[in-house]
Tab-separated table of C-alpha atoms in Angstrom:
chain	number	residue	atom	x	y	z
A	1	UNK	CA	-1.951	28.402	-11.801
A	2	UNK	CA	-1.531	25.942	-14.710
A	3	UNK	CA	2.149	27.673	-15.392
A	4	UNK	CA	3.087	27.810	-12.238
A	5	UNK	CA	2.333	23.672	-11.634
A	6	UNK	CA	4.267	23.518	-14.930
A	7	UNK	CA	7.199	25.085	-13.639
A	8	UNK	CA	7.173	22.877	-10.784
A	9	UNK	CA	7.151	19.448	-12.411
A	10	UNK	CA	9.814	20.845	-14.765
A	11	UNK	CA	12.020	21.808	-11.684
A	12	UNK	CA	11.262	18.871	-10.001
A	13	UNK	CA	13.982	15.422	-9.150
A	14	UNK	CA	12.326	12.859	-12.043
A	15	UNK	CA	13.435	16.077	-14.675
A	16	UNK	CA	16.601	16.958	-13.091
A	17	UNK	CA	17.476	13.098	-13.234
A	18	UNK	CA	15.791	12.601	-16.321
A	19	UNK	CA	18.450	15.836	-17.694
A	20	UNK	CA	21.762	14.053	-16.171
A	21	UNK	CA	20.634	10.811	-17.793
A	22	UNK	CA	20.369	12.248	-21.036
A	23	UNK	CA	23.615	14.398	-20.737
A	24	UNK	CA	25.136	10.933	-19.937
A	25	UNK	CA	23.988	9.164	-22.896
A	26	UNK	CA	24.756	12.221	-24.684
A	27	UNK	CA	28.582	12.187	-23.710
A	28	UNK	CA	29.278	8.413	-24.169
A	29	UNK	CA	27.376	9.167	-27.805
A	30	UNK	CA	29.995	11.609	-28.665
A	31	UNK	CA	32.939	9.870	-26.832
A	32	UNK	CA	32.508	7.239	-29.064
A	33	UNK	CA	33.633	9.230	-32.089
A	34	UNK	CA	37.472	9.608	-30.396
A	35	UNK	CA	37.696	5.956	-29.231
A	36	UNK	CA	36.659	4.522	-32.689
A	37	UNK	CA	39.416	6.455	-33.651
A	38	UNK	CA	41.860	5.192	-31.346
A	39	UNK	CA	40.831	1.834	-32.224
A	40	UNK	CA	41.144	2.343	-35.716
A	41	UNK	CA	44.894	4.063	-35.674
A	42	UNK	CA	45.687	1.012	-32.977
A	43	UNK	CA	44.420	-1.784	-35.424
A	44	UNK	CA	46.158	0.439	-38.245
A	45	UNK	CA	49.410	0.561	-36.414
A	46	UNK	CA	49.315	-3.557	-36.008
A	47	UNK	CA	48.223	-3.836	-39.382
A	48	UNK	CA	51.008	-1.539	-40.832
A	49	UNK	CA	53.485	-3.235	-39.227
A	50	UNK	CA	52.820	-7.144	-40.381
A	51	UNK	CA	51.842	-5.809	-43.922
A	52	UNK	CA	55.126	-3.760	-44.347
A	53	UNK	CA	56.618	-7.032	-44.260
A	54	UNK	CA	55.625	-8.296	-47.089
A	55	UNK	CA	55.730	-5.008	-49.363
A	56	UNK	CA	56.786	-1.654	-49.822
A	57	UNK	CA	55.924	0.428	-46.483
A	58	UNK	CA	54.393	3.510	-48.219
A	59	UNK	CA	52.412	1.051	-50.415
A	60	UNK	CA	51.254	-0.588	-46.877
A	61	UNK	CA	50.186	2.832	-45.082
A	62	UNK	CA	47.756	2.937	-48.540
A	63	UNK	CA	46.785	-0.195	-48.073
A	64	UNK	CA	46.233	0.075	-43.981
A	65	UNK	CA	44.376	3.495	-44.195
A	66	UNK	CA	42.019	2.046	-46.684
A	67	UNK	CA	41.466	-1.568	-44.723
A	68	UNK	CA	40.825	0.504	-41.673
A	69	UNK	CA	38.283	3.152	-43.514
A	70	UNK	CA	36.009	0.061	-45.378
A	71	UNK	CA	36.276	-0.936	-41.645
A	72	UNK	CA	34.947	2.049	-40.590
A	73	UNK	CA	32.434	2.503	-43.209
A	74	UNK	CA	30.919	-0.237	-43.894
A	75	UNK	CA	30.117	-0.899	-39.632
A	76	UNK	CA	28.440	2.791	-39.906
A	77	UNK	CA	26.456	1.440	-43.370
A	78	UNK	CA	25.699	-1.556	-41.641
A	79	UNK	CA	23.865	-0.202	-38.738
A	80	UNK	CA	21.616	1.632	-41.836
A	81	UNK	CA	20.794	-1.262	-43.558
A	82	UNK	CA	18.359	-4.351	-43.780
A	83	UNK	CA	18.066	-7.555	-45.009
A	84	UNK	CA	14.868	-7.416	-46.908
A	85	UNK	CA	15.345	-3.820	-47.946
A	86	UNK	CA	18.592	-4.175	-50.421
A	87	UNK	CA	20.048	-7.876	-50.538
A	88	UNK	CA	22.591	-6.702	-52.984
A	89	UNK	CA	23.719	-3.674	-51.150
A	90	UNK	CA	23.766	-5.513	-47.965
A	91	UNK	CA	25.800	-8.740	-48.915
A	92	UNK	CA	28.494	-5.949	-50.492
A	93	UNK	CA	28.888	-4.526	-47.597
A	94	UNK	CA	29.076	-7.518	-45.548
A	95	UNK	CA	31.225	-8.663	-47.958
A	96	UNK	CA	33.575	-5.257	-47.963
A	97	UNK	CA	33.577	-5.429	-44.111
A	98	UNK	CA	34.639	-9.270	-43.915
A	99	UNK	CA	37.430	-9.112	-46.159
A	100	UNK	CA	38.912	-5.619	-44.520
A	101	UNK	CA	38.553	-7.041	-41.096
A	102	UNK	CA	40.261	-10.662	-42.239
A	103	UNK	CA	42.853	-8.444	-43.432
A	104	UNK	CA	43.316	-6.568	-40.413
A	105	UNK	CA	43.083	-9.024	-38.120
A	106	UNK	CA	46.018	-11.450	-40.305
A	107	UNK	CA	48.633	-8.826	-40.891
A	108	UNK	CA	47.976	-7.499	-36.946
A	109	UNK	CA	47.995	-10.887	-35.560
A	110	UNK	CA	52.348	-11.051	-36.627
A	111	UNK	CA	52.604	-7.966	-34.429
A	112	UNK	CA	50.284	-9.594	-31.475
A	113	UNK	CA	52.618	-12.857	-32.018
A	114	UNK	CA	55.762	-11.003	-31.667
A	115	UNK	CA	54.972	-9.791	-28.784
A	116	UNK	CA	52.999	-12.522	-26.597
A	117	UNK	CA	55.495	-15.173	-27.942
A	118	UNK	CA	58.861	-13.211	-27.369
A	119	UNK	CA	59.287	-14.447	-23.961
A	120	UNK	CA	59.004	-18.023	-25.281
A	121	UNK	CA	61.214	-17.653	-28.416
A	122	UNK	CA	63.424	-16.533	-26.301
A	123	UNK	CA	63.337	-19.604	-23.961
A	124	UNK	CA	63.211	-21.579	-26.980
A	125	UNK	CA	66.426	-20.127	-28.652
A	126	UNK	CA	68.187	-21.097	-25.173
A	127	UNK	CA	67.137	-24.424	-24.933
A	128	UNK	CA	67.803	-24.804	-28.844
A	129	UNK	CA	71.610	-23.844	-27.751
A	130	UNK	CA	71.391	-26.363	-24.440
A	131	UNK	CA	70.218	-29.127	-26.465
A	132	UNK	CA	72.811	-28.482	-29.493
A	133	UNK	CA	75.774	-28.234	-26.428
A	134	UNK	CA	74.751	-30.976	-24.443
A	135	UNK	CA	74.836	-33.020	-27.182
A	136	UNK	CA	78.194	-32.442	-28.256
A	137	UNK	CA	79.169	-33.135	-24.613
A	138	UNK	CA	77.953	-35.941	-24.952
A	139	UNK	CA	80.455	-37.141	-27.758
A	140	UNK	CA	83.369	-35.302	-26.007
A	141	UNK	CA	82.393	-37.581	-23.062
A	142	UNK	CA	82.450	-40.423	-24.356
A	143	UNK	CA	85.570	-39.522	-26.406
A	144	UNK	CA	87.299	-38.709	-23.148
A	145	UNK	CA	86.041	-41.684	-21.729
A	146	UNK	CA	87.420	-44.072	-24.376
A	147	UNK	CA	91.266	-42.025	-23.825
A	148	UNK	CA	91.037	-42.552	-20.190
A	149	UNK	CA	90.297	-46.121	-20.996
A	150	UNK	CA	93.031	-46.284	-23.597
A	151	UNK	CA	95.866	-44.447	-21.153
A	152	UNK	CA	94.852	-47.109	-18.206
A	153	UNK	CA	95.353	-49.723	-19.932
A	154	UNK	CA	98.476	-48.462	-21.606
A	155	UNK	CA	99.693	-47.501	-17.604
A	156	UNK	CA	97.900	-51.123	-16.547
A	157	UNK	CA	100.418	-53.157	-19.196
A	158	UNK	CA	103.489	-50.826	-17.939
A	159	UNK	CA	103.268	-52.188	-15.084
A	160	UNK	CA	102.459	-55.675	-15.551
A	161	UNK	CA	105.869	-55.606	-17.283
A	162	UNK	CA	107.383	-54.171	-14.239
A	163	UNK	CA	106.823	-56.590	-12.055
A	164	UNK	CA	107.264	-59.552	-14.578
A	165	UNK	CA	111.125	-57.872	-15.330
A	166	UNK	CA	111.540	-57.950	-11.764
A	167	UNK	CA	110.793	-61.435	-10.919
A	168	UNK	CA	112.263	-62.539	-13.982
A	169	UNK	CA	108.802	-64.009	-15.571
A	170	UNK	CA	108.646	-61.548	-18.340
A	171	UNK	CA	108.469	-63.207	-21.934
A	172	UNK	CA	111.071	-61.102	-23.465
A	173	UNK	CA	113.449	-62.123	-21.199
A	174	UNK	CA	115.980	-64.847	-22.371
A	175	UNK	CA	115.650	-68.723	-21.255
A	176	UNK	CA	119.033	-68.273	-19.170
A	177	UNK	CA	118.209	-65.143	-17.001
A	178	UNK	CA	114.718	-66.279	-16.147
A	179	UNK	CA	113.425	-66.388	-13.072
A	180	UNK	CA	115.968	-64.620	-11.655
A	181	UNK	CA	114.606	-61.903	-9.119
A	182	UNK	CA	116.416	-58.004	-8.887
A	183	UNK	CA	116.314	-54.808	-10.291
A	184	UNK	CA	118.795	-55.518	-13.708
A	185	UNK	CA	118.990	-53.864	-17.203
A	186	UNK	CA	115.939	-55.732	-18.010
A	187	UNK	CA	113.946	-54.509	-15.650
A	188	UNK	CA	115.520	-50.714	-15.288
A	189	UNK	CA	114.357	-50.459	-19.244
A	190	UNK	CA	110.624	-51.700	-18.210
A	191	UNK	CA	110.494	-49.038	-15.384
A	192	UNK	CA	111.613	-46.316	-17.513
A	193	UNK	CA	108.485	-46.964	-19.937
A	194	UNK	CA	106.309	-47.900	-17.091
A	195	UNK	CA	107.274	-44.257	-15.229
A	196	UNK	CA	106.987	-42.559	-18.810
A	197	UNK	CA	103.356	-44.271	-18.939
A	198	UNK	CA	102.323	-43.261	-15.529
A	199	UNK	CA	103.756	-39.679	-16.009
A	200	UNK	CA	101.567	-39.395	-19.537
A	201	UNK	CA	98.753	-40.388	-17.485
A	202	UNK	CA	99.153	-37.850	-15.009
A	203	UNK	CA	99.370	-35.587	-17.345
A	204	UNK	CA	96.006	-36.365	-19.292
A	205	UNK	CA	94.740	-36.879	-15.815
A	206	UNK	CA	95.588	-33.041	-15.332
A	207	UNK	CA	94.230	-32.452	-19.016
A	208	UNK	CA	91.079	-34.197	-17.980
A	209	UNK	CA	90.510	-31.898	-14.569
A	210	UNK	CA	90.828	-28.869	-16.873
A	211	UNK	CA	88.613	-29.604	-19.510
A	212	UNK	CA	85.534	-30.802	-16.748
A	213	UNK	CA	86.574	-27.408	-15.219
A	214	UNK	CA	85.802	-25.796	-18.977
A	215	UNK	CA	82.499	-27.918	-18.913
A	216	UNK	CA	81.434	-26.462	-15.546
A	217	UNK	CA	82.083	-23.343	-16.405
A	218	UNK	CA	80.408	-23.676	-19.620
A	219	UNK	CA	76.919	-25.513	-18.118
A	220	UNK	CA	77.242	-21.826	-15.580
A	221	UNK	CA	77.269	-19.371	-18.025
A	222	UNK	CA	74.342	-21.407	-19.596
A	223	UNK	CA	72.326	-21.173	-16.656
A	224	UNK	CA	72.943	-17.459	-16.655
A	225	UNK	CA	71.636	-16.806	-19.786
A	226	UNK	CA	68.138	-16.815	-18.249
A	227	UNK	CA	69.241	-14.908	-14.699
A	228	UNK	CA	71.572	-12.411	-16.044
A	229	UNK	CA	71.074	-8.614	-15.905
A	230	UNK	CA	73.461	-7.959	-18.398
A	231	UNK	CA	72.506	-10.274	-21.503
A	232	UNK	CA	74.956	-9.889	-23.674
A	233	UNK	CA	77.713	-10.178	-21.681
A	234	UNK	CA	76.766	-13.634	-20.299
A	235	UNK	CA	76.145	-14.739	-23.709
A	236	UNK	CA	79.592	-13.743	-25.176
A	237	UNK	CA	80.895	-15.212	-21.724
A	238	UNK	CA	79.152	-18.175	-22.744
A	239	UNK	CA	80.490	-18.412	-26.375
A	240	UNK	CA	84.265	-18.070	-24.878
A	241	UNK	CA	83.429	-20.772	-22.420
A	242	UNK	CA	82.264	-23.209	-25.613
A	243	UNK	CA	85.669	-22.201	-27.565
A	244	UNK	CA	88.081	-22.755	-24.798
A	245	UNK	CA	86.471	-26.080	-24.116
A	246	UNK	CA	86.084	-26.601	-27.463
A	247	UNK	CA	89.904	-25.918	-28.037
A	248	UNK	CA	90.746	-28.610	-25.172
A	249	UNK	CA	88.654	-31.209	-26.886
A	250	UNK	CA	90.598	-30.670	-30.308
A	251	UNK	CA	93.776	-30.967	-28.924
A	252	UNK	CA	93.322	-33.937	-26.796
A	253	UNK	CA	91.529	-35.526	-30.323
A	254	UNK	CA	94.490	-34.946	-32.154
A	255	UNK	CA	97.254	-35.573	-29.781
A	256	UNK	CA	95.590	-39.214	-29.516
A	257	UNK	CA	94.547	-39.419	-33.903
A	258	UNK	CA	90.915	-39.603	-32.801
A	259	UNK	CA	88.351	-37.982	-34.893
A	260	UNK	CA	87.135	-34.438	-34.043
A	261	UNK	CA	83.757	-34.119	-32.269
A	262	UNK	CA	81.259	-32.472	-34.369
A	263	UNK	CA	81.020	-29.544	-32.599
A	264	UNK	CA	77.805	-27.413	-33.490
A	265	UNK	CA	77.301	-23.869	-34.830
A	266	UNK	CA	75.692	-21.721	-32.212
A	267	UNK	CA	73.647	-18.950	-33.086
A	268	UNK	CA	75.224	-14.848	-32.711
A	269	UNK	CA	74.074	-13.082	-29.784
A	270	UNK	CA	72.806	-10.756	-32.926
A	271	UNK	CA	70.514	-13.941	-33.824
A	272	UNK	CA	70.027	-15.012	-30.382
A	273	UNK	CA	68.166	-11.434	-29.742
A	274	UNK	CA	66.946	-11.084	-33.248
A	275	UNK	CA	63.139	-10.261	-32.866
A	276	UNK	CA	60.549	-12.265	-34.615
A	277	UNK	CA	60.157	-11.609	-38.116
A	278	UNK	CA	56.272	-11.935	-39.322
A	279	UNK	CA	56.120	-14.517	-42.242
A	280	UNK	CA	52.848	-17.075	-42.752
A	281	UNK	CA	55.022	-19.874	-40.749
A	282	UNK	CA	53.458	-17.762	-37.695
A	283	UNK	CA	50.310	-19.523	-38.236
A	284	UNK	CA	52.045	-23.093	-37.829
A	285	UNK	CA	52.884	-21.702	-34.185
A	286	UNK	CA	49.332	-20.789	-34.060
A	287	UNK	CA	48.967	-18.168	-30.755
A	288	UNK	CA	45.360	-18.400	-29.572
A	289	UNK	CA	46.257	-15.105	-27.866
A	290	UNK	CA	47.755	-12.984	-30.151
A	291	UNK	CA	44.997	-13.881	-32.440
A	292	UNK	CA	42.438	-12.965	-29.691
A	293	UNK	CA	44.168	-9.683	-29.344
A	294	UNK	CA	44.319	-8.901	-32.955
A	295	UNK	CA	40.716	-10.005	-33.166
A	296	UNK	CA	39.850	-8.375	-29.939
A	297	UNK	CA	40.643	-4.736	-31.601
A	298	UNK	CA	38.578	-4.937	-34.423
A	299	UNK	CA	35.543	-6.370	-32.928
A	300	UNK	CA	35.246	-3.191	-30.860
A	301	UNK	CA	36.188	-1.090	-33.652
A	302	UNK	CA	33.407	-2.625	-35.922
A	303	UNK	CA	31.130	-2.509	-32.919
A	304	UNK	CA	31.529	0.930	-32.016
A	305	UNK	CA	31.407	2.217	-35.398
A	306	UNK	CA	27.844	0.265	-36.089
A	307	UNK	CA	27.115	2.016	-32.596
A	308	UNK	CA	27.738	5.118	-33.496
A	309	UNK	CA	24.043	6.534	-34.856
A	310	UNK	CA	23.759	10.069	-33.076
A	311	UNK	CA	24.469	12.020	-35.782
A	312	UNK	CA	23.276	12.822	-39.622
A	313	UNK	CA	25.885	12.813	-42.338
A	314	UNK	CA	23.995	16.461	-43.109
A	315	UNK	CA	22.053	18.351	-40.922
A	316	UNK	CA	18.974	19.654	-41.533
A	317	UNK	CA	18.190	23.608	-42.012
A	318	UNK	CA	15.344	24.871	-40.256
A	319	UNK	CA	13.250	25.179	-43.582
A	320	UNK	CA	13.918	21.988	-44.110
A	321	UNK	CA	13.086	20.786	-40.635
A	322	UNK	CA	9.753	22.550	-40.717
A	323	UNK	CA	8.870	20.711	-44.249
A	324	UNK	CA	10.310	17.136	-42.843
A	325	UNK	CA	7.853	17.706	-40.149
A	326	UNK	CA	5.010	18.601	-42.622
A	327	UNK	CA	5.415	15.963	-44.670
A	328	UNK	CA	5.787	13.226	-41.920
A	329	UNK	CA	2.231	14.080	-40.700
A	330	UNK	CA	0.333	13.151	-43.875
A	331	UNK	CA	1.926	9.266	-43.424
A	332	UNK	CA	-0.995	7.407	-41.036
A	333	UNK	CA	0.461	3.435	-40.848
A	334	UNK	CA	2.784	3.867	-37.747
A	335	UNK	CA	4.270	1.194	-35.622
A	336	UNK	CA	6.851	0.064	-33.172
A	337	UNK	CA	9.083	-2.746	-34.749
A	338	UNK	CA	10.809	-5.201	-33.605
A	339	UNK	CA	14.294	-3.073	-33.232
A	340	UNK	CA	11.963	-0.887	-30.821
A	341	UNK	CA	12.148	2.307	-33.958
A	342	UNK	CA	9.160	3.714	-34.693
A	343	UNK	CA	8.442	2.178	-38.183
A	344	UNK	CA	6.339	3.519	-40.783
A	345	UNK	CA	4.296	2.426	-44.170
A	346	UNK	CA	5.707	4.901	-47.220
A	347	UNK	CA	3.470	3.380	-49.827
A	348	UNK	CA	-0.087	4.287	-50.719
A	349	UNK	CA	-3.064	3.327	-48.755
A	350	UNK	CA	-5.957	2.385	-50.919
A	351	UNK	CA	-8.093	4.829	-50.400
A	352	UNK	CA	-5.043	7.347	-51.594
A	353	UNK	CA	-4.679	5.096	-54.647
A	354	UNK	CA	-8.691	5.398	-55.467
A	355	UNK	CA	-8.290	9.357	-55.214
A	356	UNK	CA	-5.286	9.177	-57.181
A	357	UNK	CA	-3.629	11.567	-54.441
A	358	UNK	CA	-0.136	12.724	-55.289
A	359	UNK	CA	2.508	11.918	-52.697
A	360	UNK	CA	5.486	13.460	-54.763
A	361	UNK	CA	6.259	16.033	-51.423
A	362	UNK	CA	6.015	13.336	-48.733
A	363	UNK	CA	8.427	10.830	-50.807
A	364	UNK	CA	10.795	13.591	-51.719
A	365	UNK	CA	10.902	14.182	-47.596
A	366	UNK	CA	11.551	10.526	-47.174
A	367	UNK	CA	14.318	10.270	-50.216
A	368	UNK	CA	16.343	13.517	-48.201
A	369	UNK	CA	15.496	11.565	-44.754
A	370	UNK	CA	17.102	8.481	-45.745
A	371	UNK	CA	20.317	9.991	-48.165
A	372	UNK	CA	20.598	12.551	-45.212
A	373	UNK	CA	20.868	9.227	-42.279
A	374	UNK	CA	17.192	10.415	-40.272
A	375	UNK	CA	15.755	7.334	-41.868
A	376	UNK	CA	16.728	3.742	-42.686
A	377	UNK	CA	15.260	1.088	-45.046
A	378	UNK	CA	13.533	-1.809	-43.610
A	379	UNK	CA	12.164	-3.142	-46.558
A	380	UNK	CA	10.378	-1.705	-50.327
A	381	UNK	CA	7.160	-0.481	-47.995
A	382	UNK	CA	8.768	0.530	-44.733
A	383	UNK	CA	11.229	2.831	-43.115
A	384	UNK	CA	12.370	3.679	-39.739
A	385	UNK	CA	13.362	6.605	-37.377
A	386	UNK	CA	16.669	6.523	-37.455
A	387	UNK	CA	17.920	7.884	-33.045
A	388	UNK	CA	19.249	11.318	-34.582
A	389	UNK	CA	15.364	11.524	-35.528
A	390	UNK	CA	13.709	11.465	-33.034
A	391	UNK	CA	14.956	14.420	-30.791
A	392	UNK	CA	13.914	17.034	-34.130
A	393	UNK	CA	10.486	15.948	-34.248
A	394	UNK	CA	10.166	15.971	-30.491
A	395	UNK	CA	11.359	19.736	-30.308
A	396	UNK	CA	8.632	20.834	-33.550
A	397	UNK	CA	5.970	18.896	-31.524
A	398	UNK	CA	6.478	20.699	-28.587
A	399	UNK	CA	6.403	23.815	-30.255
A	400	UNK	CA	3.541	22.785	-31.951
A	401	UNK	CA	2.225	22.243	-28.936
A	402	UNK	CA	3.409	25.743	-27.633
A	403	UNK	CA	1.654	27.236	-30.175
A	404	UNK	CA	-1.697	25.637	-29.419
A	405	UNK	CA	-1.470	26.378	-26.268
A	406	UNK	CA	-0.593	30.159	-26.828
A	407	UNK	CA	-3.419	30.732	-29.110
A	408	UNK	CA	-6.484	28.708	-27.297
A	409	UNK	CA	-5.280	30.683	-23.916
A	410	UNK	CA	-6.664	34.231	-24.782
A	411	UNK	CA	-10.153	32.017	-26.381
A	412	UNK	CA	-10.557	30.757	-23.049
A	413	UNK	CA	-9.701	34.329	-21.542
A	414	UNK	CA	-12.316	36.050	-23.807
A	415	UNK	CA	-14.824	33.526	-23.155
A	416	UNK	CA	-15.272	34.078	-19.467
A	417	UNK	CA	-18.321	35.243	-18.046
């Protein structure tokens, strides 16, 4: 009857849920092992590719596989050590794991950079070339300005002297043939330069009209730069645009003895694509995000890793198991400590110290326990179940249990009446 009720409960919904509950935990235990190293090649990549940089690449990978094992490492060591147990140990290892991570997260955060701030350098670089252009239209208006100014007045002065030839008011005209009105040599040699003049200033005028048609052209193949499918055809487009204007403004300088706009030096479309290079002026352009990315990767990395408990370095053989258990059972201070792990005394009680009882065995079990991961230090006098722990001792209670059961069941059969 008492098998059969047994049989029941262990067949029943709380068990069956109680079994896909622990096959869950069980699963995201082990997944973790794979993602940590994910994480870690990920951070590694990053890492590698800031720190080769700086130095040699093979003498990087070295350097990037060892920043990303002390990573590793020291988040497992940490999740097996405490304060008041090993001050020394534990501020190495703190130590160890804040200089690795520092390291990671500086050399990854140029990659993180490069990427969350290419979109910008790149708007940058164009309004770098916008500024540097518009500024040097700015000196090739007003140059052109002050010509048109120069060629009106030249055309204005023509033909004042026209029409003071013609009516005979002109200064250069002798006392005796002034004011004498009519188209004579006087005024036939006025009207030549005065239709030379006007002629020159039709011609600039045309000169003019091409060179604004250069700068339109020009300010439209900047606007492209942004729009354009094709980049590097709209840039070279671009750069021809700046020369032929460029050209214009030289000639129309020279022709008139004016001094030559300075005319900047725009980048290559090899520069103007060039991706970011990591140097330590990335942290004057300091990048909130690419530092939270960087960041963000190790943080998991360390936390998973100090996660990851549900396994011994070594496992236990079955001899061994069967002495662990032994030996557990003569220790009689248990608690439950403040990280919920049941926590236990490992010194002497003084009634063992009066009988001068030898606990050589049971300290032996707890020195393989805790170099084998099933226990951790909590301080000289205390240790605690590490998780990996608990699920051996639970399987030699039970068949401990078992047992009892199995021998005190033919007792109570031979005892009947």
């Amino acid at each position: 009857m008492k098998d059969s009720t047994l049989k029941l409960r262990s067949a029943g919904l709380g068990y069956l849920i109680n079994r896909i509950q622990t096959l869950f935990v069980s699963m995201l235990r082990i997944w973790t092992i794979p993602i940590v190293l994910m994480l870690s090649v990920a951070s590694g990549f990053t890492t590698y590719y800031g720190l080769s940089h700086f130095i040699t690449p093979w003498i990087a990978l070295i350097i990037t596989v060892a920043i990303q094992s002390i990573i590793v490492i020291c988040s497992l060591e940490m999740a097996g050590i405490h304060w008041a147990a090993n001050r020394t140990r534990y501020f190495s290892v703190v130590t160890s794991l804040c200089i690795a991570v520092t390291a990671s997260i500086t050399f990854s955060y140029f990659k993180f950079y490069e990427i969350s701030e290419q979109e910008t350098l790149h708007i940058d670089r164009v309004q770098q070339i916008r500024q540097d252009i518009n500024v040097y239209l700015g000196s090739v208006l007003e140059q052109k300005s002050q010509l048109l100014q120069k060629h009106q007045q030249a055309l204005d002065k023509a033909s004042v002297d026209v029409s003071q030839a013609y009516f005979g008011t002109h200064e250069q005209i002798a006392p005796g043939y002034r004011n004498q009105v009519g188209e004579g040599p006087f005024w036939r040699h006025y009207n030549q330069i005065y239709q030379e003049k006007k002629q020159a200033f039709q011609v600039q005028e045309q000169v003019f009209l091409d060179l604004d048609a250069k700068i339109r052209q020009l300010q439209t193949s900047l606007g492209d730069l942004d729009v354009a499918q094709n980049q590097e055809a709209a840039y070279y487009q671009m750069l021809k645009n700046y020369q032929d204007m460029q050209l214009i403004v030289n000639q129309l300088s020279s022709s008139a003895g004016l001094r030559l706009p300075d005319a900047p030096m725009l980048m290559t479309y090899k520069q103007f694509v060039e991706e970011v290079k990591p140097s330590f002026a990335m942290w004057q352009g300091f990048s909130w995000f690419a530092f939270a990315c960087a960041a963000m990767v190790d943080f998991f990395t360390v936390l998973l890793s100090y996660r990851l408990e549900f396994t011994a370095p070594g496992p236990l053989t079955v001899q061994e198991e069967e002495l662990v258990f032994e030996c557990l059972r003569q220790f009689s201070e248990f608690r439950i400590n403040q990280n919920d792990e049941l926590e236990m005394i490992i010194e002497k009680s003084e009634l063992e110290k009066a009988r001068r009882y030898s606990d050589w065995s049971r300290m032996f079990v707890v020195g393989l326990l805790l170099s084998r991961g099933f226990l951790r230090k909590v301080d000289v006098r205390t240790v605690e179940f590490a998780p990996s722990l608990y699920p051996l001792i639970a399987e030699k209670m039970s068949d401990k249990i078992a047992a009892l059961k199995a021998k005190s069941l033919p007792k109570a059969i031979d005892e009947r009446p």
